[in-house]
Every structure is written in C-alpha cells, then in structure tokens.
Amino acid sequence: MVAPSAEARVRETALVIPPPPTPFGAYVEVVQVGSMLFLSGMLPVVGHVPQYLGRVGNELSVAEGYDAARTACLSGLAAARSHLGSLDRIRTVAKLGVYIATPDDFREHPKVADGASELLLSIFGEKRIPPRIVLGVSSIPLGMPVEVELVLEIES
C-alpha cells in the first residue's frame, strides 16, 4: 500500500495552510539551491499579522507556545508550497530548527517545539520526520515567541 501524499494528508486532515508569508524586511522567504530548499526563519503570522506576542513561560503558556510553533511551521509550508506548486515535491525535511523566546528558568522547550514536529509528522509521516534543534533565546523579531527554520530536500 502506498502512503498518501503530503497534499492528500493535508486534505484528509482538513488542515488549512495559510497564504504564503511576506518578508518583514530586506530578505526573501525561500531560496532553492539544487535539490535543497532553504526557508527564512518563519514566524507565527497569518497575512502579515502576528498571531502571538510575548515569551513562552511569561506572557504565554506552553500550550500557546506549541500552537505558535505549529503556526510558524504552517507559514513555512505555505512558503514552500508557493515556491514548489505542491508539498508533494518535498522528499524530506532535512532540518527543523525551533527557536523559542523564554525566560532563563524555562525548561519545557521540547513540548513547545512539538507543535512544529507533530505538524510535520502528520503531513509527511514517520519516515520523513526531521532531526531538530530547539533553543531558548531571549528575544525573537517583533516580539514573537517562536521562529521556525526549515531546510527541505525536494524533487527537481
């Protein structure tokens, strides 16, 4: 039995992928180098509007941080889909980086990052779940709680 495609999983789960994000500065959202697609840091925005502001563990709960990571990852998928035409062109997620604005004593980073990881798992399946790095930082641009980095291997 053939596993469903990424686009089929998006439809099956009624997942809503937002419009692709637009830059907040002098950069581009996506660059393709050969069979690799590098995405800029993705923030939890929809239509250029922040969905969350603050630091996880202070102004935001772990559950809100989880959703912010998921929202940022959705923005990344929207940028990739816009560039590629379809998520089905993604062979694998080569890297996931999740950066979380937190106070110094915060210890729940993995639970927040799972918002992005579990989204990717639901779309691409266990065989394409990526390695990840999760870091707590003192701040993220524009006061947002999470920034997600994605590197994708794509079909040419």
Short mmCIF file of C-alpha atoms in Angstrom, two decimals, residues 44 52 54-57 59-72 98-102 106 108-116 145-148:
data_model
loop_
_atom_site.label_atom_id
_atom_site.label_comp_id
_atom_site.label_asym_id
_atom_site.label_seq_id
_atom_site.Cartn_x
_atom_site.Cartn_y
_atom_site.Cartn_z
CA PRO A 44 3.71 32.70 13.80
CA TYR A 52 1.18 35.51 19.25
CA GLY A 54 5.46 37.55 24.18
CA ARG A 55 7.73 34.95 25.73
CA VAL A 56 6.70 31.38 26.46
CA GLY A 57 6.78 30.89 30.21
CA GLU A 59 3.16 36.04 28.83
CA LEU A 60 2.35 32.76 27.04
CA SER A 61 1.69 29.23 28.24
CA VAL A 62 3.40 26.11 26.90
CA ALA A 63 0.16 25.27 25.03
CA GLU A 64 0.19 28.71 23.38
CA GLY A 65 3.87 28.23 22.52
CA TYR A 66 3.03 24.85 20.97
CA ASP A 67 0.38 26.49 18.80
CA ALA A 68 2.75 29.34 17.90
CA ALA A 69 5.35 26.78 16.73
CA ARG A 70 2.67 24.99 14.71
CA THR A 71 1.52 28.29 13.18
CA ALA A 72 5.09 29.26 12.27
CA VAL A 98 12.78 25.85 16.63
CA TYR A 99 13.84 28.98 18.49
CA ILE A 100 11.70 29.93 21.49
CA ALA A 101 11.72 33.22 23.39
CA THR A 102 11.72 32.22 27.06
CA PHE A 106 12.16 27.82 31.33
CA GLU A 108 9.72 22.94 28.55
CA HIS A 109 11.33 23.65 25.17
CA PRO A 110 10.62 20.18 23.68
CA LYS A 111 6.88 20.48 24.40
CA VAL A 112 6.74 23.80 22.54
CA ALA A 113 8.82 22.53 19.58
CA ASP A 114 6.50 19.53 19.23
CA GLY A 115 3.95 21.94 17.73
CA ALA A 116 6.13 22.07 14.61
CA PRO A 145 7.54 33.83 20.83
CA VAL A 146 8.79 31.34 18.23
CA GLU A 147 10.78 31.21 15.00
CA VAL A 148 10.96 28.03 12.91
#
